[in-house]
mmCIF file of C-alpha atoms in Angstrom:
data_model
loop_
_atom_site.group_PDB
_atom_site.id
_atom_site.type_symbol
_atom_site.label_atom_id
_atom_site.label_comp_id
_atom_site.label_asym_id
_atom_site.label_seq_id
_atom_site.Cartn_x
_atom_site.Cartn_y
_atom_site.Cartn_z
ATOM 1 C CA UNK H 14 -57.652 50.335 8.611
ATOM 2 C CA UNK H 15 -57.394 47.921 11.991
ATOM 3 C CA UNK H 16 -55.826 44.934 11.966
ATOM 4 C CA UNK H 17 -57.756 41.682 11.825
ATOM 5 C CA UNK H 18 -58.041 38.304 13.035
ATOM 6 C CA UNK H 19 -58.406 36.556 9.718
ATOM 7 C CA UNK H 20 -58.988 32.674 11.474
ATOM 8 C CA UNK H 21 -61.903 33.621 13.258
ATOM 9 C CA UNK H 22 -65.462 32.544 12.001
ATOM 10 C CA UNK H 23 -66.503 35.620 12.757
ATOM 11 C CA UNK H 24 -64.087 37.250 10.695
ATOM 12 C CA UNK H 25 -65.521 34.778 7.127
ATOM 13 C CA UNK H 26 -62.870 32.362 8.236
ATOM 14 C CA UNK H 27 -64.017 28.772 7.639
ATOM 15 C CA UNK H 28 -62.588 25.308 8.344
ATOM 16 C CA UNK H 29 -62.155 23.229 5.036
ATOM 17 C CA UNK H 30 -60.454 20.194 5.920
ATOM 18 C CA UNK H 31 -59.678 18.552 8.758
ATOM 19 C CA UNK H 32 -57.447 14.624 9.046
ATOM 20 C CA UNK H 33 -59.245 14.094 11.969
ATOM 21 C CA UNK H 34 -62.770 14.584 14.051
ATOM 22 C CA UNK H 35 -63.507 14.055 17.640
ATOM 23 C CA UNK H 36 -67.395 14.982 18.120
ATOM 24 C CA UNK H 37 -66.565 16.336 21.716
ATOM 25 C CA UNK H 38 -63.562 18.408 20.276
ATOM 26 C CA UNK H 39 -64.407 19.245 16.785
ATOM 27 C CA UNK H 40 -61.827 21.203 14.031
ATOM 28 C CA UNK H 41 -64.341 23.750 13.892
ATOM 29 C CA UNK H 42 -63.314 24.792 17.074
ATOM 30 C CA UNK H 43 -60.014 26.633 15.932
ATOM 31 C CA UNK H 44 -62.047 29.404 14.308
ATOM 32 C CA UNK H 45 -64.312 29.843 16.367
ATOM 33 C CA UNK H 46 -62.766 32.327 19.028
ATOM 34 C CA UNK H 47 -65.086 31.010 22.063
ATOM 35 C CA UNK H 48 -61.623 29.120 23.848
ATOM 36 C CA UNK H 49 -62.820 25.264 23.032
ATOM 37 C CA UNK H 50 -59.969 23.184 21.273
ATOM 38 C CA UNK H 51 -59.833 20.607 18.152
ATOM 39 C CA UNK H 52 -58.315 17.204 19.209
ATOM 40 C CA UNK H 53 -56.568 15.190 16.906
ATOM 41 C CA UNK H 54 -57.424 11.305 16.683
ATOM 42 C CA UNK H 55 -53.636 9.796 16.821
ATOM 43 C CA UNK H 56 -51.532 8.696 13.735
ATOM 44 C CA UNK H 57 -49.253 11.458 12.261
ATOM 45 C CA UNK H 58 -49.599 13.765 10.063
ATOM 46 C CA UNK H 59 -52.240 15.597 10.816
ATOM 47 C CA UNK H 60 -53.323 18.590 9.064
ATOM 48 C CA UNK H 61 -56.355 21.199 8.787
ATOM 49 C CA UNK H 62 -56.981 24.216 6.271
ATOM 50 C CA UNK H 63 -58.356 27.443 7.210
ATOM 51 C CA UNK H 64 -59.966 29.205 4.329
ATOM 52 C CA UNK H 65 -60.603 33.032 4.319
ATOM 53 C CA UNK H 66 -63.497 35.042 2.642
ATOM 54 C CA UNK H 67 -60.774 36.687 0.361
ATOM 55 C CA UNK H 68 -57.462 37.031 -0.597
ATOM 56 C CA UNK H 69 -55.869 38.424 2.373
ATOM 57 C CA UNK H 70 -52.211 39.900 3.475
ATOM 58 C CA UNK H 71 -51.373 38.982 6.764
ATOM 59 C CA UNK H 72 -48.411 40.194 8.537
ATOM 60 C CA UNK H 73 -48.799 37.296 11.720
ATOM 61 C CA UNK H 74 -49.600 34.322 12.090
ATOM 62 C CA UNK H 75 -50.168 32.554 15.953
ATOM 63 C CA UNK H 76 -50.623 28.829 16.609
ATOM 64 C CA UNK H 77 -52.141 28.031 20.511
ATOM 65 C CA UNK H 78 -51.693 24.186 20.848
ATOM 66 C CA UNK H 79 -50.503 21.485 22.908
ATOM 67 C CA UNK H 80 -48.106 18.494 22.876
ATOM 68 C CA UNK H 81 -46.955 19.324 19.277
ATOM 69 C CA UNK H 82 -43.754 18.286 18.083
ATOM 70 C CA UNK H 83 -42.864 19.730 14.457
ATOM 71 C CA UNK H 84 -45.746 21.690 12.555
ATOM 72 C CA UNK H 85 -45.748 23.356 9.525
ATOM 73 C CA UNK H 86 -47.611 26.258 7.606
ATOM 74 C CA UNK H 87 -48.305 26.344 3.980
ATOM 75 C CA UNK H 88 -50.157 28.970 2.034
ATOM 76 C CA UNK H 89 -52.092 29.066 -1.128
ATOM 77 C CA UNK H 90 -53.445 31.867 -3.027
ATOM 78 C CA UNK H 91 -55.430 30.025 -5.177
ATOM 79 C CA UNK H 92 -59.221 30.482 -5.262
ATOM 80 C CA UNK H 93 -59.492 26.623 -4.613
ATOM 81 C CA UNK H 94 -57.427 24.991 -1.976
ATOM 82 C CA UNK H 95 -54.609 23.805 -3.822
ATOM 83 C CA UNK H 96 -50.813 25.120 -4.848
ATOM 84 C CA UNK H 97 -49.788 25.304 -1.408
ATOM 85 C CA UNK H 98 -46.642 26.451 -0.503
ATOM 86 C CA UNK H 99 -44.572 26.403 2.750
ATOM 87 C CA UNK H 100 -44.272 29.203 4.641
ATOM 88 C CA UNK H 101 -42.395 27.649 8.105
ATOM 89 C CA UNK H 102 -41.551 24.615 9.578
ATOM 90 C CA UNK H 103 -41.061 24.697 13.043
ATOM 91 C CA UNK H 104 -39.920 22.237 16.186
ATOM 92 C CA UNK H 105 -42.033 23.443 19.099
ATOM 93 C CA UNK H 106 -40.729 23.429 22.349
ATOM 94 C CA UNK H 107 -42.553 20.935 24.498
ATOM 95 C CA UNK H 108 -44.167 23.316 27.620
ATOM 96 C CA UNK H 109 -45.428 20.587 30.516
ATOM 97 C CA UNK H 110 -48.639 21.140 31.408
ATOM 98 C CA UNK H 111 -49.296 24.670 29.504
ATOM 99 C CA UNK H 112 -49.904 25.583 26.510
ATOM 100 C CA UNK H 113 -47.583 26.634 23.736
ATOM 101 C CA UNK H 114 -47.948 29.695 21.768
ATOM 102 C CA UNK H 115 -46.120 30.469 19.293
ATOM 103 C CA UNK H 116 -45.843 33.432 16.859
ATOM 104 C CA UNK H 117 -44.472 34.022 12.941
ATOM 105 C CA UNK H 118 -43.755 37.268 11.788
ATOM 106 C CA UNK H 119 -44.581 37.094 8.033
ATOM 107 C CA UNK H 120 -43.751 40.131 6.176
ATOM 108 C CA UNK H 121 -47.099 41.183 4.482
ATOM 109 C CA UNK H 122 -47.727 38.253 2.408
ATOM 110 C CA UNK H 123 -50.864 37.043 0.945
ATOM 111 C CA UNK H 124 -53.080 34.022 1.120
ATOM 112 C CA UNK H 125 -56.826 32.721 0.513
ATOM 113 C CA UNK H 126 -56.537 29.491 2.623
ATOM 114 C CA UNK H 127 -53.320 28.622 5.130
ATOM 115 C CA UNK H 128 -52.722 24.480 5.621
ATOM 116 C CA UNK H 129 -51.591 23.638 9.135
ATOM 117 C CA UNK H 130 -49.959 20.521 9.074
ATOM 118 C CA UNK H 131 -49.126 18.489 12.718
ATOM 119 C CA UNK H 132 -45.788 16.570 11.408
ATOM 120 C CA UNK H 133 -45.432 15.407 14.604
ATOM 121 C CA UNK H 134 -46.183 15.368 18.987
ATOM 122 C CA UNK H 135 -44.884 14.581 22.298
ATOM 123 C CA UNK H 136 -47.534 12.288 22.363
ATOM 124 C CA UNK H 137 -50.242 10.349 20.530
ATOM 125 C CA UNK H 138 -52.804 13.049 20.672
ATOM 126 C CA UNK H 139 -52.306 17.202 20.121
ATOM 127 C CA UNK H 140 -54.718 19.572 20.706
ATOM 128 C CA UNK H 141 -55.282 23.274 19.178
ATOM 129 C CA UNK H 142 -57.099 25.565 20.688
ATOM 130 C CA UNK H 143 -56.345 28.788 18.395
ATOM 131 C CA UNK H 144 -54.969 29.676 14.644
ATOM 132 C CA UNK H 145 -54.189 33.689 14.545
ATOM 133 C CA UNK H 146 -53.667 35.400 11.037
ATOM 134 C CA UNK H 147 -53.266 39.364 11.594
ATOM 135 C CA UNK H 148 -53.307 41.322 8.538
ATOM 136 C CA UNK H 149 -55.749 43.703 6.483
ATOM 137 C CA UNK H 150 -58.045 42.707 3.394
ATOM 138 C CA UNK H 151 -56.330 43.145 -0.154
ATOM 139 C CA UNK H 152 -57.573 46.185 -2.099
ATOM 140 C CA UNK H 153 -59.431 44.877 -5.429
#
């Protein structure tokens, strides 16, 4: 078996909630692997939940983004998205200009939906452009 990009659209990944909706910069945009970015709206925290097609164990996830501060990813196995529990919490280093990318090793664990929540930015407004979840589909 390959390894697979769980967060993409293309992959069953879909957006479930998002705190916050710019119409030019839509949530939506973090799964959808075509390099357009979700803006967030000010005020934090801000937060948006991918959900996957099944329960899946991922070895990785990746965050592109900019101008966050603190985030934090939470996990939940449940077939609803609810139960989370946190996985990392993480001060970013603030990169002028660029983009910051940042990777977690997670030792095969599993998940059916993964929160990303914005705690806090450099600024009023954060952008991501990318979620990354690497891992293989659980054998039923």
């Amino acid at each position: 078996m390959r390894a697979t990009d769980w967060c993409l659209s293309s992959s069953g990944a879909a957006l479930v909630l998002a705190t916050s909706s710019d119409g030019q910069h839509p949530a939506e945009n973090v799964v959808d692997g075509s390099g357009t970015f979700w803006t967030t709206t000010g005020m934090y925290p801000q937060e948006f939940i991918v959900g996957f097609p099944e329960c899946v164990t991922i070895s990785k996830v990746a965050i592109q983004c900019y101008l966050v501060r603190t985030l934090r990813i939470e996990r939940s196995v449940s077939r609803d998205p609810v139960d989370f529990e946190q996985c990392i919490e993480k001060d970013l280093q603030h990169t002028e200009g660029q983009l910051q990318m940042e990777e977690f090793p997670l030792p095969d664990f599993q998940a059916t939906y993964l929160r990303f929540i914005i705690k806090s930015g450099f600024d009023h407004f954060v952008s991501v452009h990318r979620v990354m979840a690497e891992g293989m589909a659980r054998d039923t």
